Amino acid sequence: MNFLALVLAVTFPLVIAASSEGSFIFDAFQDPQRDTFLIGNFPDDFLWGVATASYQIEGAWDVDGKGPSIWDSFSHSKGKVYQNQTGDIACDSYNKIQRDVEMLKELGVKAYRFSISWSRILPTGTLESFNQAGVDYYRRVLTALEAAGIEPMVTLYHWDLPQALQDIGGWENEMMAVYFSDYADICFREFGEKVKLWITFNEQIVFTVFGYELGMHAPGLKHSGYGAYKAAHTSIKAHANAWHIYDKKYRSKQGGKVSIVFNSDWFEPKTDSYGDQLAAKRMSDLYMGWLAHPIFVNGDYPVIMKEYVANVSRLQGLTTSRLPTFSESEKRLIAGTFDFFGLNHYTTSYVNHKSTAHPRIASFMLDYDMEISKDDAWPKAASSWLSIVPWGMRRLLGWIKEHYGDVPIYITENGMSQSEMDIKDELRVKYFKAYINEVLKAHLIDGVNIKGYFAWSLMDNFEWAEGYREKFGLYEVNFDDPERPRTPRESAKTFAGIIKNNGFTVSQDKSKTEL
Ligand code: GAL
């Protein structure tokens, strides 16, 4: 039994006592020590929100001076995205600000997380290409949010690098750390009066591994064994630069916060063997720790990660590790560059030990002697990677507290996909109740410092390489209609109900509102 499991065993009797129903949400999970539904409330100032990202919703890909991004190029290349779908129009949010804000009001959220498209503001990525029309668009969004009393949380980079910067190497070129901080500076200057919650990067692990290592996302590179490490390395420095710019130039005037968003599964050992327990720990250390440890701990990668990659690199006949190193001054620059912890969480995986290092194949995926898998018993969403395992949320939040201390946490994304065939979203209704209930347990029972929760997503949108076939929306969008009408799903009503009650009161079924 690991430490966290022990905590769970000791604290869960409280849950049962606190619940007036002793009920379970998913048939697959019926452990009274772990899965019992908890009645209770979040703090009064808890920030309820929904999230989206520029390329996934805006459309208007070449309008009003916007430059192309790597996602424009990638989706326009045949065979990269399901049915060659693109974000050219997407949800047409560029032209539908009022309707989007109306939906936010219907849901009753206090906050909206969206991202800025870098190449709308700087079409070639660098300062000399400043595009006032791009700035004006985001000003219109911010003004509409302000009028509705909804707080913006703004992501600077949700994967849509200006293509002109990819043409000179993208995130594998260390100059990106400078270009990104110039871009961040412009955004702080132009929007900082209205934006108090900033996120530099969304999920570095996804855009670096899928984009620079596996070639499944833009820019589609397969620099196996090197690409992700290099790209992530640059982005960590870029983040630190942007945080310092805010800290020095804007914080005292604008009074906002700047941080970063990581995504992680909860990694559960597949068996209780010592090897699997170590493998699961290693997986968390490298998956979340790779990006979070430098910023939240000491300016450097976790020791175990450095050791593993160095060893495998040596095995492969290399004289230096494939994992780049930070200089002492870079470490000082990076450590402590956070104002909160942003977490995207969707699912849980099993991890088991398996010798994977290969003398000839350099690959991020083979550097750590482990294998991940899912449990067939776990309910499944439409995305192949997304099994529904609510209790993983609570364990992951506990892990963050254990590793990074009492840092304020915003859950910046959580949600599930349904396929084009699923007309009803009963499963999503259950998903939100169960996952949010685990957040409540983490808050009330474990004392994790959780400040807010953002559902992914406000509406169906362009799900990267899966196009429009995986639907994450609280609102359904009809992509066959040029008007892109949005209609609330059942889960939108459930989410609105949870927000209205600020948690769960007496009966979980009362957490539902008519929209
Ligand atoms: C996240 C990503 C979002 C969205 C979501 C659902 O990784 O930040 O943009 O695609 O997953 O897959």
XYZ file of C-alpha atoms and ligand atoms in Angstrom:
527
model
C 0.000 0.000 0.000
C 1.533 3.320 -0.955
C 1.306 6.500 1.048
C -1.629 7.907 -0.852
C -3.586 4.664 -0.569
C -3.020 4.792 3.167
C -4.383 8.317 3.336
C -7.420 7.237 1.360
C -8.076 4.284 3.645
C -7.866 6.420 6.752
C -9.992 9.285 5.489
C -12.775 7.589 3.561
C -14.994 6.652 6.511
C -15.611 10.425 6.722
C -16.948 10.405 3.182
C -19.511 7.798 3.953
C -20.595 9.665 7.049
C -20.819 12.895 5.085
C -22.889 11.414 2.286
C -26.591 11.195 2.950
C -26.992 8.655 0.179
C -23.966 6.387 0.220
C -24.456 6.097 -3.519
C -22.155 5.403 -6.459
C -22.203 7.034 -9.852
C -20.578 4.355 -12.009
C -21.408 0.670 -11.802
C -17.778 -0.040 -12.594
C -16.706 1.601 -9.342
C -18.400 0.461 -6.145
C -15.696 0.700 -3.526
C -17.241 2.272 -0.387
C -13.780 3.329 0.737
C -13.141 5.163 -2.492
C -16.113 5.785 -4.761
C -18.928 6.826 -2.432
C -20.587 10.041 -3.494
C -19.820 12.990 -1.227
C -22.300 15.737 -0.426
C -20.671 19.104 0.189
C -19.663 22.485 -1.193
C -16.682 24.224 -2.690
C -15.391 27.494 -1.211
C -17.447 30.594 -2.051
C -14.765 32.035 -4.299
C -14.294 28.778 -6.271
C -13.762 29.657 -9.940
C -16.113 27.645 -12.156
C -15.330 27.852 -15.837
C -15.189 26.228 -19.246
C -12.270 26.078 -21.655
C -11.572 26.298 -25.389
C -8.563 27.006 -27.619
C -8.070 29.326 -30.587
C -7.426 26.841 -33.402
C -10.166 24.532 -32.167
C -12.972 27.126 -32.266
C -12.125 30.387 -34.034
C -12.029 29.584 -37.746
C -11.257 32.732 -39.828
C -7.854 31.182 -40.413
C -6.743 33.765 -43.003
C -8.951 36.714 -42.141
C -8.017 40.301 -41.121
C -4.295 39.843 -41.574
C -3.850 36.626 -39.603
C -0.737 34.679 -40.633
C -0.811 30.900 -41.078
C -0.008 28.718 -38.083
C 1.467 25.237 -38.043
C -2.022 23.836 -37.528
C -3.240 25.575 -40.697
C -0.382 23.991 -42.620
C -0.779 20.588 -40.981
C -4.530 20.317 -41.491
C -4.187 21.532 -45.099
C -1.764 18.678 -45.860
C -3.647 15.614 -47.008
C -3.871 12.616 -44.723
C -2.940 14.309 -41.459
C -6.384 14.827 -39.934
C -9.422 12.556 -39.928
C -11.182 12.990 -43.298
C -8.819 15.905 -44.050
C -10.925 18.156 -41.846
C -9.503 21.568 -40.951
C -10.045 24.411 -38.497
C -10.641 26.873 -41.364
C -14.125 27.623 -40.043
C -14.350 25.423 -36.944
C -17.072 26.819 -34.634
C -16.741 30.213 -36.348
C -16.192 31.785 -32.942
C -14.349 34.626 -34.669
C -17.797 35.815 -35.750
C -19.858 34.489 -32.854
C -18.575 36.247 -29.775
C -22.029 37.211 -28.555
C -23.445 33.701 -28.809
C -20.421 32.204 -27.057
C -20.746 34.657 -24.195
C -24.471 33.990 -24.010
C -23.706 30.286 -23.503
C -21.260 31.130 -20.737
C -24.008 33.099 -19.048
C -26.477 30.239 -19.468
C -24.036 27.894 -17.772
C -23.488 30.369 -14.956
C -19.694 30.079 -15.129
C -17.580 32.741 -13.453
C -14.647 32.315 -15.848
C -13.772 31.442 -19.439
C -10.440 29.959 -20.478
C -9.551 30.622 -24.120
C -6.313 31.001 -26.028
C -4.783 33.653 -28.244
C -3.649 32.746 -31.716
C -0.055 34.039 -31.899
C -0.206 34.522 -35.673
C -3.334 36.673 -35.400
C -1.358 39.154 -33.298
C 2.034 38.684 -34.986
C 1.389 37.076 -38.394
C 5.026 36.034 -38.883
C 5.579 35.453 -35.180
C 7.955 38.378 -34.604
C 7.365 41.948 -33.473
C 7.678 43.722 -36.802
C 4.541 42.012 -38.102
C 2.172 43.438 -35.431
C -1.458 43.130 -36.578
C -3.884 45.569 -34.953
C -6.942 43.721 -36.330
C -5.906 40.602 -34.390
C -5.574 42.605 -31.194
C -8.991 44.149 -31.831
C -10.636 40.734 -32.081
C -9.421 39.662 -28.635
C -10.362 43.090 -27.255
C -13.903 42.465 -28.480
C -13.909 39.079 -26.725
C -12.585 40.593 -23.486
C -15.063 43.469 -23.586
C -17.970 41.063 -24.081
C -16.752 38.929 -21.169
C -16.378 41.974 -18.971
C -19.909 43.109 -19.774
C -21.140 39.644 -18.772
C -19.115 39.669 -15.548
C -17.030 36.676 -16.647
C -13.355 36.514 -15.793
C -10.954 35.582 -18.595
C -8.184 33.030 -18.149
C -5.970 33.398 -21.209
C -3.572 30.825 -22.653
C -0.794 32.291 -24.771
C 0.194 29.084 -26.505
C -2.295 26.330 -27.251
C -0.215 24.730 -29.998
C -0.702 27.090 -32.978
C 2.837 28.357 -33.599
C 3.140 30.858 -36.473
C 4.251 28.864 -39.523
C 7.002 31.406 -40.238
C 8.639 30.411 -36.942
C 8.378 26.718 -37.739
C 10.169 27.511 -40.994
C 13.221 28.353 -38.882
C 12.966 25.237 -36.717
C 10.030 25.893 -34.391
C 10.501 24.814 -30.772
C 13.689 22.947 -31.632
C 15.257 26.361 -32.269
C 16.204 28.014 -28.976
C 15.389 31.431 -30.442
C 11.727 30.555 -29.868
C 12.299 31.344 -26.186
C 13.002 34.948 -27.221
C 10.234 35.222 -29.822
C 7.725 33.773 -27.359
C 8.622 36.264 -24.670
C 8.264 39.151 -27.147
C 4.818 37.850 -28.039
C 3.902 37.401 -24.365
C 5.062 40.962 -23.662
C 2.736 42.303 -26.374
C -0.193 40.338 -24.958
C 0.452 41.537 -21.397
C 0.696 45.105 -22.713
C -2.412 44.955 -24.918
C -4.737 42.838 -22.771
C -3.313 42.901 -19.256
C -5.717 45.525 -18.011
C -8.552 43.037 -18.416
C -6.738 39.715 -17.935
C -5.659 38.654 -14.458
C -5.048 34.958 -15.054
C -2.454 34.068 -17.674
C -1.208 30.703 -18.837
C 1.954 30.570 -20.908
C 1.769 27.029 -22.317
C -0.875 24.388 -22.618
C 0.404 20.812 -22.254
C 3.995 20.926 -23.476
C 4.160 17.140 -23.356
C 1.466 16.825 -26.007
C 2.697 19.385 -28.508
C 6.322 18.281 -28.168
C 5.836 14.490 -28.203
C 3.035 14.440 -30.778
C 4.459 17.301 -32.842
C 8.239 16.766 -32.784
C 8.650 13.087 -31.894
C 5.717 11.083 -33.273
C 4.604 13.379 -36.100
C 0.915 12.965 -35.263
C 0.285 16.643 -34.553
C 1.621 19.828 -36.147
C 4.335 20.352 -37.247
C 4.359 16.592 -37.962
C 8.048 15.929 -37.279
C 9.414 12.516 -36.338
C 12.654 13.443 -34.624
C 12.532 10.339 -32.517
C 14.518 10.383 -29.297
C 15.450 14.078 -29.571
C 12.589 16.228 -30.853
C 10.379 16.303 -27.791
C 13.253 16.818 -25.352
C 14.622 19.709 -27.364
C 11.271 21.376 -28.010
C 10.215 21.043 -24.365
C 13.567 22.420 -23.221
C 13.058 25.585 -25.259
C 9.476 25.971 -24.102
C 10.464 25.770 -20.420
C 12.898 28.647 -20.977
C 10.265 30.538 -22.961
C 7.826 30.142 -20.081
C 10.379 31.398 -17.559
C 11.206 34.437 -19.708
C 7.535 35.354 -20.034
C 6.928 34.960 -16.292
C 9.852 37.287 -15.517
C 8.668 39.874 -18.018
C 5.282 39.935 -16.325
C 6.866 40.013 -12.911
C 9.145 42.951 -13.710
C 7.068 45.038 -16.090
C 3.408 44.357 -15.379
C 2.680 42.678 -12.058
C 2.687 45.790 -9.899
C 0.441 47.704 -12.330
C -1.854 44.914 -13.434
C -1.936 42.638 -10.392
C -2.446 39.409 -12.319
C -1.002 35.901 -12.105
C 1.019 33.951 -14.657
C 1.507 30.214 -14.722
C 1.464 27.148 -16.909
C -0.785 24.150 -17.573
C 0.360 20.523 -17.460
C -1.657 17.487 -18.342
C -1.338 14.152 -16.688
C -3.137 10.870 -16.296
C -3.120 9.337 -12.874
C -0.594 6.488 -13.135
C -1.615 3.501 -11.068
C 0.749 0.530 -10.653
C -0.672 -2.395 -12.639
C 0.113 -4.865 -9.872
C 1.416 -4.357 -6.371
C 4.811 -5.768 -7.339
C 7.726 -3.565 -6.339
C 8.769 -3.186 -9.978
C 5.339 -1.932 -11.077
C 5.111 0.462 -8.149
C 8.471 1.928 -9.044
C 7.501 2.093 -12.708
C 4.301 4.011 -11.870
C 6.244 6.427 -9.712
C 8.789 6.869 -12.484
C 6.022 7.545 -14.956
C 4.604 10.365 -12.829
C 8.082 11.743 -12.249
C 8.779 11.945 -15.920
C 5.351 12.715 -17.340
C 4.397 15.561 -15.059
C 7.808 16.057 -13.459
C 9.662 16.565 -16.737
C 7.897 19.877 -17.226
C 6.763 20.754 -13.695
C 9.860 19.889 -11.658
C 12.083 22.588 -13.201
C 9.456 25.268 -12.551
C 8.006 24.102 -9.237
C 11.074 22.583 -7.585
C 14.620 23.515 -8.537
C 15.052 24.692 -12.128
C 16.078 21.241 -13.320
C 14.634 17.959 -14.549
C 13.892 15.206 -11.999
C 17.028 13.231 -11.127
C 15.459 9.930 -12.133
C 14.690 11.274 -15.593
C 18.218 12.549 -16.102
C 19.597 9.187 -15.006
C 17.383 7.125 -17.259
C 17.943 9.139 -20.425
C 21.685 9.375 -19.759
C 21.929 5.604 -19.276
C 19.965 4.730 -22.386
C 21.923 7.308 -24.395
C 25.180 5.691 -23.218
C 23.819 2.287 -24.174
C 23.213 3.694 -27.636
C 26.840 4.730 -27.949
C 26.226 8.452 -27.450
C 28.700 10.545 -25.508
C 26.083 12.923 -24.115
C 22.512 12.437 -22.988
C 19.692 13.086 -25.438
C 18.064 15.092 -22.637
C 19.480 18.632 -22.832
C 20.860 20.305 -19.714
C 20.138 23.690 -18.181
C 23.025 25.934 -17.185
C 23.180 27.145 -13.574
C 21.904 30.583 -14.548
C 19.049 29.046 -16.545
C 18.093 26.962 -13.517
C 17.928 30.095 -11.406
C 15.825 31.782 -14.078
C 13.370 28.872 -14.282
C 12.885 27.844 -10.636
C 9.845 29.418 -9.004
C 8.279 30.905 -12.128
C 4.694 30.120 -11.140
C 1.753 31.752 -9.437
C -0.521 28.684 -9.428
C -0.599 25.138 -10.813
C -2.727 24.483 -13.922
C -3.835 20.886 -14.363
C -5.561 19.216 -17.298
C -6.750 15.756 -16.322
C -8.955 13.291 -18.154
C -8.043 9.692 -17.449
C -6.030 7.056 -15.578
C -3.573 4.448 -16.859
C -1.893 1.399 -15.425
C 1.880 1.256 -15.517
C 4.028 -1.851 -15.352
C 7.757 -2.398 -15.489
C 9.085 -3.642 -18.808
C 12.602 -3.460 -20.197
C 12.228 -1.300 -23.269
C 15.591 0.396 -23.852
C 16.820 -0.419 -27.331
C 20.413 0.007 -28.471
C 19.414 1.121 -31.971
C 16.106 2.909 -31.535
C 16.256 6.289 -29.858
C 12.769 7.108 -28.682
C 11.231 9.097 -25.886
C 8.729 6.233 -25.572
C 11.455 3.641 -24.909
C 13.629 5.552 -22.482
C 12.029 4.514 -19.203
C 11.527 0.723 -18.965
C 7.783 0.793 -18.620
C 4.557 0.077 -20.386
C 1.148 1.663 -19.954
C -2.272 0.087 -20.359
C -5.950 0.459 -19.512
C -8.347 -1.770 -17.623
C -11.055 -3.306 -19.827
C -13.528 -2.845 -16.990
C -13.212 0.952 -17.059
C -16.004 2.721 -18.982
C -14.757 4.322 -22.205
C -15.246 7.655 -23.924
C -14.991 8.039 -27.720
C -11.276 8.901 -27.652
C -9.176 5.737 -27.557
C -7.010 7.088 -24.727
C -9.880 8.213 -22.529
C -11.098 5.632 -20.018
C -13.342 6.985 -17.320
C -11.776 6.526 -13.882
C -13.014 9.229 -11.489
C -10.906 8.193 -8.479
C -7.708 8.922 -10.440
C -8.525 12.636 -10.222
C -8.325 12.641 -6.422
C -5.120 10.611 -6.356
C -3.450 12.895 -8.872
C -4.421 15.998 -6.895
C -2.923 14.352 -3.807
C 0.258 13.585 -5.754
C 0.595 17.244 -6.779
C 0.217 18.388 -3.186
C 2.747 15.805 -2.027
C 5.307 16.882 -4.635
C 4.814 20.617 -5.041
C 3.375 21.620 -1.670
C 0.322 23.693 -0.909
C 0.269 25.416 -4.291
C -3.101 26.809 -5.475
C -4.408 24.505 -8.204
C -6.772 25.301 -11.046
C -8.136 22.302 -12.900
C -7.935 23.951 -16.298
C -9.436 21.065 -18.320
C -11.496 17.990 -17.524
C -14.118 16.336 -19.683
C -14.916 13.462 -22.020
C -15.662 12.784 -25.663
C -18.602 11.119 -27.291
C -18.686 9.879 -30.852
C -20.801 11.112 -33.748
C -23.087 8.141 -33.111
C -23.910 9.005 -29.493
C -27.013 11.151 -29.534
C -27.388 11.401 -25.769
C -24.646 12.305 -23.389
C -25.720 10.382 -20.291
C -22.186 9.158 -19.838
C -20.847 12.725 -19.771
C -23.460 13.679 -17.167
C -22.091 10.902 -14.970
C -18.499 11.787 -15.844
C -18.825 15.380 -14.646
C -20.668 14.437 -11.452
C -18.170 11.743 -10.581
C -14.995 13.639 -11.455
C -16.122 16.875 -9.813
C -17.089 14.840 -6.764
C -13.513 13.550 -6.568
C -12.294 17.154 -6.750
C -14.595 17.921 -3.837
C -13.116 15.029 -1.833
C -9.623 16.280 -2.577
C -10.654 19.699 -1.314
C -12.783 18.792 1.724
C -11.070 15.645 2.933
C -7.478 15.864 1.733
C -7.128 19.635 2.082
C -5.781 20.138 -1.437
C -5.747 23.833 -2.284
C -8.069 23.828 -5.319
C -9.100 27.219 -6.610
C -11.184 26.410 -9.650
C -12.444 23.900 -12.179
C -12.808 24.372 -15.949
C -14.748 21.860 -18.015
C -13.440 20.914 -21.440
C -15.168 22.058 -23.470
C -17.741 24.803 -23.860
C -18.763 23.283 -27.199
C -17.829 20.607 -29.743
C -14.756 21.715 -31.662
C -11.820 20.679 -33.838
C -10.261 17.827 -31.861
C -6.807 18.027 -33.497
C -5.923 14.961 -35.604
C -9.367 13.509 -34.853
C -11.120 16.415 -36.549
C -14.759 16.833 -35.544
C -15.527 13.207 -34.827
C -14.701 13.302 -31.114
C -17.159 15.590 -29.406
C -16.249 17.139 -26.072
C -18.888 19.868 -25.948
C -21.292 20.824 -23.222
C -22.985 22.405 -26.225
C -23.455 20.467 -29.424
C -22.378 22.322 -32.568
C -23.944 21.482 -35.926
C -20.964 21.634 -38.290
C -23.182 20.916 -41.323
C -24.940 24.227 -40.878
C -23.022 27.352 -41.992
C -24.450 29.170 -38.963
C -22.811 26.605 -36.624
C -25.799 26.613 -34.227
C -25.024 25.543 -30.667
C -27.461 23.526 -28.541
C -26.991 22.650 -24.863
C -26.590 18.978 -24.054
C -27.920 17.335 -20.902
C -24.432 17.611 -19.393
C -24.572 21.419 -19.788
C -27.620 21.409 -17.529
C -25.897 19.161 -15.018
C -22.787 21.318 -14.984
C -24.884 24.475 -14.557
C -26.633 22.792 -11.630
C -23.367 21.884 -9.928
C -22.194 25.483 -10.354
C -25.459 26.833 -8.973
C -25.158 24.634 -5.887
C -21.429 25.295 -5.698
C -21.041 21.550 -5.277
C -23.492 18.855 -4.382
C -26.416 19.273 -2.062
C -28.726 16.632 -0.631
C -29.506 14.811 -3.859
C -27.049 14.568 -6.725
C -29.959 14.611 -9.189
C -30.917 18.090 -8.040
C -27.664 19.343 -9.501
C -29.374 20.143 -12.759
C -30.595 23.406 -14.237
C -32.783 24.168 -17.237
C -30.922 26.131 -19.925
C -6.251 18.482 -24.260
C -6.091 19.718 -25.091
C -7.371 20.244 -25.642
C -8.352 19.175 -26.066
C -8.465 18.096 -25.014
C -9.322 16.902 -25.393
O -5.093 17.721 -24.321
O -5.497 20.740 -24.339
O -7.050 21.122 -26.663
O -8.099 18.723 -27.304
O -7.197 17.593 -24.691
O -8.596 15.951 -26.082
